[in-house]
XYZ file of N, CA and C in Angstrom:
630
model
N -15.207 -18.452 -3.160
C -14.593 -16.976 -2.898
C -15.975 -15.969 -2.467
N -15.711 -15.042 -1.814
C -16.056 -13.857 -1.371
C -16.249 -12.764 -1.854
N -17.371 -12.283 -2.381
C -16.875 -10.829 -3.006
C -17.560 -10.066 -2.427
N -17.233 -9.002 -1.880
C -17.456 -7.729 -0.743
C -18.159 -6.926 -1.791
N -19.310 -6.148 -1.137
C -20.061 -5.390 -1.307
C -19.624 -3.943 -2.336
N -18.301 -3.712 -0.888
C -17.338 -2.508 -1.273
C -16.704 -2.465 -0.518
N -15.638 -1.648 -0.522
C -13.992 -1.405 0.533
C -14.416 -1.469 1.884
N -15.540 -0.838 2.175
C -16.140 -0.559 3.725
C -16.378 -1.773 4.252
N -17.005 -2.969 3.266
C -17.329 -3.779 3.942
C -16.127 -4.797 4.372
N -15.010 -4.841 3.057
C -14.108 -5.246 3.030
C -12.923 -5.253 4.334
N -13.113 -3.990 4.748
C -12.439 -3.310 5.837
C -12.929 -4.187 7.091
N -14.417 -3.873 7.553
C -14.405 -4.650 8.217
C -14.002 -6.309 8.273
N -14.407 -6.630 7.515
C -13.778 -8.822 7.729
C -12.535 -8.283 7.867
N -11.729 -7.476 7.377
C -10.107 -7.687 7.313
C -9.583 -6.878 8.835
N -10.556 -6.110 9.216
C -10.288 -5.359 10.822
C -10.429 -6.787 11.718
N -11.171 -7.881 11.257
C -11.850 -8.968 12.225
C -10.350 -9.946 12.369
N -9.604 -9.849 11.641
C -8.678 -10.782 11.227
C -7.240 -10.418 12.273
N -7.366 -8.879 12.588
C -6.306 -7.656 13.575
C -6.815 -7.737 14.632
N -7.519 -8.112 15.378
C -8.125 -8.056 16.783
C -7.041 -7.755 17.854
N -6.174 -8.661 17.773
C -4.656 -9.036 18.423
C -3.935 -7.421 18.481
N -4.332 -6.610 17.591
C -3.530 -5.503 17.914
C -3.986 -4.450 18.368
N -5.732 -4.471 18.298
C -6.078 -3.289 18.867
C -5.952 -2.752 20.363
N -5.896 -1.322 20.587
C -5.756 -0.448 21.437
C -4.029 -0.867 21.862
N -2.968 -1.161 21.232
C -1.821 -0.983 20.911
C -1.359 0.280 20.692
N -0.560 0.703 21.311
C -0.514 2.133 21.269
C 0.894 2.532 20.302
N 1.413 1.236 19.926
C 2.551 0.931 18.964
C 2.252 1.265 17.664
N 0.756 0.705 17.654
C 0.453 0.379 16.281
C -0.288 1.362 15.409
N 0.302 1.694 14.309
C -0.362 2.696 12.902
C -0.770 2.016 11.692
N -2.019 2.427 11.185
C -2.401 1.786 9.894
C -2.024 2.537 8.750
N -1.424 2.502 7.644
C -1.241 2.808 6.761
C -2.295 2.619 5.914
N -2.788 3.478 5.231
C -3.458 3.200 3.680
C -2.672 3.440 2.592
N -2.301 2.630 1.584
C -1.659 2.774 0.437
C -2.706 3.451 -0.666
N -2.304 4.655 -1.268
C -3.267 5.184 -2.094
C -3.475 4.620 -3.532
N -4.439 4.647 -3.686
C -5.480 5.233 -3.305
C -6.451 4.268 -2.746
N -6.601 3.604 -3.237
C -7.684 2.136 -2.760
C -7.542 1.326 -1.586
N -6.331 1.760 -1.473
C -6.328 0.759 0.267
C -6.606 1.762 1.263
N -7.049 2.872 1.181
C -7.081 4.457 1.950
C -8.734 4.236 2.476
N -9.976 3.564 1.693
C -10.907 3.612 2.449
C -11.143 2.178 3.602
N -9.933 0.999 2.718
C -10.204 -0.052 3.580
C -9.410 0.285 4.770
N -8.253 0.811 4.885
C -7.625 1.380 6.149
C -8.374 1.940 6.991
N -9.265 2.897 6.674
C -9.863 3.801 7.547
C -10.962 3.127 8.550
N -11.611 1.890 7.906
C -12.408 1.009 8.649
C -11.586 0.098 9.698
N -10.036 -0.179 9.477
C -9.491 -0.973 10.043
C -9.021 -0.101 10.993
N -8.406 0.998 11.010
C -7.830 1.962 12.000
C -9.003 2.315 13.050
N -10.381 2.363 12.435
C -11.775 2.759 13.520
C -11.516 1.493 14.454
N -11.925 0.435 13.730
C -11.927 -0.785 14.633
C -10.794 -0.513 15.525
N -9.413 -0.858 15.376
C -8.323 -0.834 15.916
C -8.136 -0.011 16.900
N -9.047 1.141 17.057
C -8.387 2.542 17.994
C -7.071 2.857 17.322
N -6.689 2.611 16.488
C -5.451 3.173 15.985
C -5.202 4.227 15.049
N -4.063 4.853 14.869
C -3.944 6.412 13.956
C -4.203 5.715 12.492
N -4.984 6.566 11.801
C -4.677 6.316 10.101
C -3.507 7.267 9.906
N -2.545 6.803 8.819
C -2.057 7.918 8.154
C -1.793 7.112 6.331
N -1.363 7.712 5.751
C -1.248 7.256 4.532
C 0.349 6.764 3.922
N 0.495 5.983 3.158
C 2.018 5.713 2.882
C 1.880 6.152 1.374
N 2.678 6.792 0.911
C 2.393 7.122 -0.153
C 4.089 6.254 -1.373
N 3.338 5.512 -1.937
C 4.807 4.803 -2.730
C 4.495 4.904 -4.248
N 5.675 4.807 -4.760
C 5.878 4.857 -6.441
C 6.533 3.893 -6.331
N 5.920 3.128 -7.566
C 7.086 2.183 -7.883
C 7.951 2.718 -9.205
N 8.795 1.937 -9.278
C 10.099 2.859 -10.056
C 10.145 1.059 -11.722
N 9.266 1.538 -13.095
C 8.773 0.827 -13.750
C 9.952 0.635 -14.577
N 10.474 -0.337 -15.114
C 11.218 -0.591 -16.419
C 10.588 0.030 -17.613
N 11.444 0.848 -18.315
C 10.842 1.636 -19.363
C 10.634 0.890 -20.499
N 10.589 -0.333 -20.661
C 9.839 -1.027 -21.768
C 9.000 -2.048 -21.194
N 8.829 -2.039 -19.919
C 8.067 -2.802 -19.167
C 7.470 -2.367 -17.857
N 6.575 -1.209 -18.006
C 6.548 -0.414 -17.058
C 5.912 -1.254 -15.799
N 5.022 -2.369 -16.099
C 4.545 -3.069 -14.550
C 5.470 -3.649 -13.981
N 6.820 -4.043 -14.786
C 8.185 -4.843 -13.610
C 8.821 -3.464 -13.230
N 8.524 -3.894 -11.766
C 9.422 -2.607 -10.804
C 10.750 -2.831 -10.534
N 11.549 -2.013 -11.048
C 13.079 -2.252 -10.703
C 13.280 -1.497 -9.037
N 12.195 -0.790 -8.530
C 12.286 -0.137 -7.253
C 11.527 0.862 -6.989
N 11.133 1.630 -6.088
C 10.594 2.324 -5.616
C 10.703 3.601 -4.637
N 10.025 4.213 -4.878
C 9.946 5.837 -4.307
C 8.913 5.783 -3.007
N 9.873 6.352 -1.821
C 8.741 6.594 -0.835
C 8.928 7.962 -0.303
N 8.415 8.788 0.616
C 8.309 10.073 1.596
C 9.712 9.826 1.733
N 9.833 11.346 2.013
C 11.659 11.614 2.971
C 12.378 11.226 1.955
N 12.498 11.141 0.723
C 13.562 11.038 -0.031
C 14.372 9.362 -0.279
N 13.281 8.249 0.848
C 13.725 7.371 0.406
C 13.485 6.126 -1.085
N 14.431 6.066 -1.442
C 14.208 4.900 -2.796
C 15.130 3.453 -2.153
N 14.182 2.790 -3.128
C 14.827 1.245 -2.386
C 14.860 0.692 -4.077
N 15.683 0.158 -4.036
C 16.473 -0.542 -5.898
C 16.386 -2.058 -5.365
N 15.995 -2.658 -6.812
C 16.791 -3.895 -7.147
C 17.652 -4.004 -7.878
N 18.850 -4.052 -7.047
C 19.876 -3.909 -8.140
C 19.967 -4.582 -9.266
N 19.759 -6.050 -9.090
C 19.480 -7.017 -10.411
C 19.118 -6.061 -11.804
N 17.829 -5.554 -10.893
C 16.998 -4.974 -12.196
C 17.696 -3.562 -12.701
N 17.646 -2.999 -11.980
C 18.120 -1.409 -11.923
C 19.086 -1.644 -12.752
N 20.250 -2.567 -12.494
C 21.670 -2.347 -13.648
C 21.609 -2.385 -14.827
N 20.501 -3.091 -15.297
C 20.470 -3.184 -16.876
C 19.551 -2.180 -17.621
N 19.306 -1.188 -16.624
C 18.715 0.132 -16.951
C 19.561 1.546 -17.144
N 19.673 2.307 -18.398
C 21.038 3.173 -18.176
C 20.624 4.412 -17.268
N 21.354 4.823 -16.967
C 21.487 6.177 -15.672
C 20.409 7.267 -16.320
N 20.515 7.254 -17.958
C 19.139 8.407 -18.186
C 18.012 7.877 -18.034
N 18.171 6.473 -18.487
C 16.501 6.360 -18.373
C 15.747 6.294 -16.725
N 17.024 5.737 -15.753
C 16.412 5.598 -14.484
C 16.023 7.046 -14.182
N 16.772 8.379 -14.550
C 16.750 9.238 -14.245
C 15.191 10.215 -14.776
N 15.078 9.762 -16.004
C 13.653 9.991 -16.213
C 12.246 9.560 -15.301
N 12.179 8.136 -15.063
C 11.612 7.508 -14.833
C 11.520 8.054 -12.990
N 12.671 8.507 -12.604
C 12.353 9.025 -11.129
C 12.147 10.226 -11.271
N 12.274 11.195 -12.299
C 12.140 12.132 -12.262
C 10.173 12.189 -12.093
N 9.849 11.654 -13.241
C 8.600 11.546 -13.255
C 7.748 10.898 -11.940
N 8.223 10.146 -11.591
C 7.528 9.399 -10.044
C 7.887 10.450 -8.712
N 8.706 10.727 -9.107
C 9.312 11.468 -7.670
C 7.922 13.195 -7.944
N 7.694 13.522 -8.810
C 6.800 14.729 -9.193
C 5.211 14.200 -9.056
N 5.067 12.797 -9.253
C 4.139 12.422 -8.479
C 3.938 12.457 -7.297
N 4.812 11.669 -6.818
C 4.897 11.495 -5.156
C 4.715 12.608 -4.362
N 4.775 13.912 -4.932
C 5.206 15.202 -4.400
C 4.098 15.563 -4.213
N 3.378 15.266 -5.384
C 1.702 16.349 -5.314
C 1.163 15.077 -4.701
N 1.308 13.772 -4.447
C -0.220 13.107 -3.990
C 0.641 13.532 -2.274
N 1.742 13.325 -1.840
C 2.122 13.728 -0.706
C 1.358 15.244 0.051
N 1.803 16.207 -0.854
C 1.274 17.467 -0.344
C -0.407 17.397 -0.044
N -0.589 16.786 -1.247
C -2.280 17.015 -1.551
C -3.011 15.984 -0.286
N -2.775 15.150 0.002
C -2.876 13.910 1.213
C -2.577 14.169 2.808
N -1.290 14.863 2.458
C -0.792 14.601 4.134
C -1.521 16.293 4.986
N -1.884 17.443 4.427
C -2.793 18.463 4.520
C -2.305 19.107 5.614
N -0.776 19.525 5.362
C 0.103 20.111 6.240
C 0.501 19.467 7.614
N 0.653 18.154 7.678
C 0.684 17.390 8.804
C 1.832 17.248 8.703
N 2.894 16.956 10.083
C 4.416 16.487 9.764
C 4.227 15.087 9.020
N 5.857 14.881 8.257
C 6.475 13.873 7.746
C 6.247 12.895 8.560
N 5.835 11.392 7.533
C 5.426 10.211 8.312
C 6.701 9.710 8.883
N 6.868 9.233 10.163
C 8.348 9.031 10.955
C 7.569 7.738 11.318
N 7.732 6.469 11.477
C 7.327 5.076 11.826
C 8.446 4.647 12.433
N 9.223 5.244 13.268
C 10.612 5.128 14.372
C 10.008 4.138 15.479
N 10.375 2.826 15.711
C 9.690 1.499 16.577
C 8.177 1.484 16.494
N 7.548 1.828 15.499
C 6.279 1.687 15.731
C 5.938 0.101 15.013
N 4.592 -0.333 15.409
C 4.108 -1.399 14.027
C 3.137 -0.939 13.429
N 3.540 -0.780 11.586
C 3.220 -0.404 10.640
C 1.912 -1.285 9.977
N 1.191 -1.185 10.082
C 0.399 -2.011 9.195
C -0.296 -1.550 8.179
N -0.004 -2.093 6.950
C 0.186 -1.333 5.409
C -1.082 -2.121 5.009
N -1.987 -1.395 4.822
C -3.213 -1.864 4.096
C -3.697 -1.369 2.684
N -3.930 -2.379 1.765
C -4.520 -2.088 0.340
C -6.066 -2.900 0.502
N -6.768 -2.727 -0.847
C -7.554 -3.226 -0.963
C -7.448 -4.882 -1.803
N -5.973 -4.843 -1.734
C -6.004 -6.615 -2.835
C -4.266 -6.515 -3.182
N -4.340 -7.691 -3.166
C -2.649 -8.021 -3.927
C -3.342 -9.008 -4.911
N -2.454 -8.309 -6.152
C -2.337 -8.848 -7.339
C -1.073 -9.475 -7.873
N -0.425 -8.585 -8.071
C 1.147 -9.084 -8.150
C 2.218 -8.625 -7.201
N 1.357 -7.698 -5.885
C 2.090 -7.797 -4.855
C 3.408 -6.532 -4.646
N 3.432 -6.116 -6.092
C 4.507 -5.136 -6.224
C 4.780 -3.825 -5.288
N 3.674 -3.265 -5.741
C 3.311 -2.106 -4.548
C 3.426 -2.249 -3.144
N 2.980 -3.571 -2.589
C 2.797 -3.508 -1.320
C 4.607 -4.408 -0.801
N 4.976 -4.813 -1.568
C 6.589 -5.213 -1.156
C 7.313 -4.078 -0.996
N 7.066 -3.059 -2.494
C 7.799 -1.387 -2.126
C 7.099 -1.045 -0.844
N 6.269 -0.734 -0.925
C 5.727 -0.209 0.626
C 6.209 -0.926 2.259
N 6.014 -2.050 2.211
C 6.845 -2.595 3.667
C 8.547 -2.408 3.619
N 9.097 -2.228 2.406
C 10.554 -1.525 2.271
C 10.734 -0.418 2.759
N 9.957 0.331 2.464
C 9.589 2.048 2.435
C 9.570 2.353 3.699
N 8.856 1.192 4.456
C 8.316 1.531 5.873
C 9.158 1.321 6.661
N 10.275 -0.269 6.262
C 11.422 -0.394 6.841
C 12.151 1.057 7.180
N 12.584 1.549 5.924
C 13.584 2.253 5.615
C 13.083 3.831 6.633
N 11.522 3.880 6.887
C 11.094 4.809 7.788
C 11.337 4.601 9.124
N 11.666 3.633 9.715
C 11.840 3.235 10.992
C 10.895 2.325 11.562
N 10.062 1.456 10.841
C 9.105 0.452 11.628
C 9.642 -0.902 12.036
N 9.604 -0.618 13.540
C 9.750 -1.753 14.293
C 9.229 -3.201 13.733
N 8.030 -3.336 13.011
C 7.463 -4.332 12.903
C 6.447 -4.102 11.438
N 6.929 -4.770 10.308
C 5.370 -4.230 9.140
C 4.399 -5.756 9.253
N 3.341 -5.376 9.238
C 2.214 -6.363 8.262
C 1.490 -5.568 7.422
N 1.189 -6.270 6.424
C 0.983 -6.075 4.923
C -0.497 -6.909 5.582
N -1.610 -5.953 5.554
C -3.193 -6.683 5.534
C -3.969 -6.393 4.291
N -4.623 -7.340 3.937
C -5.325 -7.061 2.415
C -6.643 -7.874 2.589
N -7.928 -7.757 1.982
C -9.073 -8.416 1.989
C -8.770 -9.790 1.404
N -7.804 -9.777 0.220
C -7.603 -10.473 -0.949
C -6.788 -10.838 -1.732
N -5.940 -11.581 -2.110
C -4.843 -11.707 -2.796
C -4.350 -12.646 -3.721
N -3.489 -12.954 -4.026
C -3.051 -14.384 -4.992
C -2.206 -14.766 -4.161
N -2.142 -15.857 -4.070
C -0.804 -16.833 -3.258
C 0.461 -16.376 -3.769
N 0.651 -15.922 -5.381
C 1.989 -15.776 -5.661
C 2.757 -14.857 -5.158
N 1.707 -13.700 -4.786
C 2.025 -12.232 -4.009
C 2.008 -12.709 -2.391
N 1.164 -13.347 -2.195
C 1.717 -13.686 -0.467
C 2.358 -14.290 -0.338
N 2.925 -15.382 -0.805
C 4.540 -15.872 -0.903
C 5.408 -14.715 -1.343
N 5.478 -13.975 -2.381
C 6.369 -12.962 -2.199
C 6.890 -12.261 -1.216
N 5.281 -11.738 -0.629
C 5.947 -10.852 0.848
C 6.252 -11.272 1.707
N 6.318 -12.404 2.196
C 6.781 -13.188 2.945
C 8.511 -12.579 3.105
N 9.109 -12.040 2.549
C 10.490 -11.827 2.173
C 10.802 -10.467 2.834
N 9.554 -9.610 2.581
C 9.779 -8.097 2.992
C 9.055 -7.846 4.783
N 7.921 -8.831 4.646
C 6.916 -8.347 5.785
C 7.160 -9.281 6.987
N 6.983 -8.834 8.278
C 6.748 -9.893 9.271
C 5.675 -10.669 9.229
N 4.778 -10.186 8.820
C 3.421 -11.022 8.888
C 2.410 -10.650 7.448
N 1.730 -11.485 6.877
C 0.666 -10.950 5.819
C -0.474 -11.589 6.276
N -1.499 -10.679 6.309
C -2.648 -10.954 6.449
C -3.420 -11.007 5.676
N -4.472 -11.847 5.269
C -5.684 -12.015 4.113
C -6.661 -12.807 4.436
N -8.025 -12.317 4.336
C -9.222 -12.648 4.240
C -9.456 -14.071 3.396
N -8.517 -13.957 2.183
C -9.059 -14.873 1.458
C -7.931 -14.726 0.271
N -7.297 -16.235 -0.313
C -6.467 -16.421 -0.955
C -6.656 -17.562 -2.216
N -7.602 -16.954 -3.095
C -8.527 -17.863 -3.921
C -7.018 -18.734 -5.186
N -7.612 -19.535 -4.861
C -6.487 -20.783 -5.891
C -6.661 -20.310 -7.386
N -7.637 -20.113 -7.958
C -7.804 -18.927 -9.497
C -8.231 -17.803 -9.194
N -7.145 -17.169 -8.426
C -7.481 -15.384 -8.275
C -7.084 -15.139 -9.505
N -8.202 -13.899 -9.753
C -8.340 -13.034 -10.790
C -7.715 -11.834 -10.776
N -8.453 -10.886 -11.056
C -7.757 -9.265 -10.920
C -8.736 -8.795 -9.197
N -8.108 -8.109 -8.776
C -8.583 -7.397 -7.675
C -9.973 -7.253 -7.601
N -10.110 -6.835 -8.827
C -12.096 -5.842 -8.475
C -12.678 -6.902 -8.596
N -12.342 -8.223 -8.915
C -13.502 -9.257 -9.477
C -13.892 -9.594 -8.091
N -13.394 -9.301 -6.776
C -14.071 -9.494 -5.649
C -14.976 -8.474 -5.075
N -15.207 -7.527 -5.709
C -15.626 -6.077 -4.926
C -16.751 -6.380 -6.527
N -18.553 -5.962 -5.538
C -19.089 -5.259 -6.198
C -18.864 -3.802 -6.553
N -18.636 -3.184 -5.756
C -18.476 -1.878 -6.183
C -16.663 -1.799 -5.831
N -15.830 -1.410 -7.058
C -14.590 -1.175 -6.918
C -14.569 0.212 -8.013
N -15.014 1.056 -7.286
C -14.684 2.155 -8.451
C -13.636 3.252 -8.074
N -12.520 3.668 -8.985
C -11.236 4.464 -8.605
C -11.705 5.657 -7.673
N -10.871 4.929 -6.719
C -10.627 6.027 -5.513
C -10.388 7.524 -6.077
N -11.087 8.620 -5.353
C -10.678 9.489 -5.884
C -9.147 10.191 -4.670
N -8.513 11.304 -5.076
C -8.085 12.221 -4.198
C -8.942 12.609 -3.321
N -10.218 13.445 -3.340
C -11.082 13.707 -2.430
C -11.533 12.569 -1.694
N -11.878 11.525 -1.490
C -12.147 10.126 -1.219
C -10.880 9.883 -0.243
N -9.745 9.748 -0.557
C -8.352 9.798 0.366
C -8.686 10.803 1.307
N -8.477 12.121 0.986
C -8.841 13.130 1.809
C -9.779 13.064 3.276
N -10.917 12.780 2.581
C -11.780 12.703 3.517
C -11.885 11.606 4.803
N -11.314 10.350 4.274
C -10.901 8.919 4.752
C -9.993 9.621 6.182
N -9.139 10.664 5.394
C -8.124 10.651 6.538
C -8.352 11.432 7.727
N -9.220 12.723 6.867
C -9.845 13.752 8.115
C -10.633 13.120 8.861
N -11.877 12.235 8.360
C -12.292 11.601 9.249
C -11.818 10.584 10.485
N -10.542 10.277 10.464
C -10.215 9.562 11.606
C -8.861 10.351 12.238
N -9.014 11.624 11.733
C -7.937 12.401 12.446
C -8.108 12.965 13.820
């Protein structure tokens, strides 16, 4: 098992797995808010690719919020797992959607800083996070990227669970990870410094690579 000093070191190691994408004009690196952005910054720098942020909000089942029945993305994108969503009343779904939509809009306004809306038409989207536990957020992000026009979707993480890796195969063209421990623990177990990334850190990372 490899333990990363911090997200920057993890990003350097992850970038080494993505060198075939370096210098390609169609590539865009998307950091998942918030922990994925510092990792994505390093990857984007190493690949010579633009960095942007992908804000995705899971729609959680009211009585089990960790279980996603769908997700919201920028530009009004909504993806649903109809089998799960169909078991939830319209009123409950509306409440969850209002709450998550408000948070998505707050983060979009904070992080985009006046930049135009995210458009992935024809692009190769490299979605980067600091790790995969359940994979639910990354899977939603891959689906959102498709809805935003991405021609190819890659999910890249420094560490992840085998279960999440296998699950993502249904939504991403490629899943890249530096390590898939058989006895996967929480993502934070593979970092010496796994502090909660602040809004300021996200905006600084995006500005630094603008």
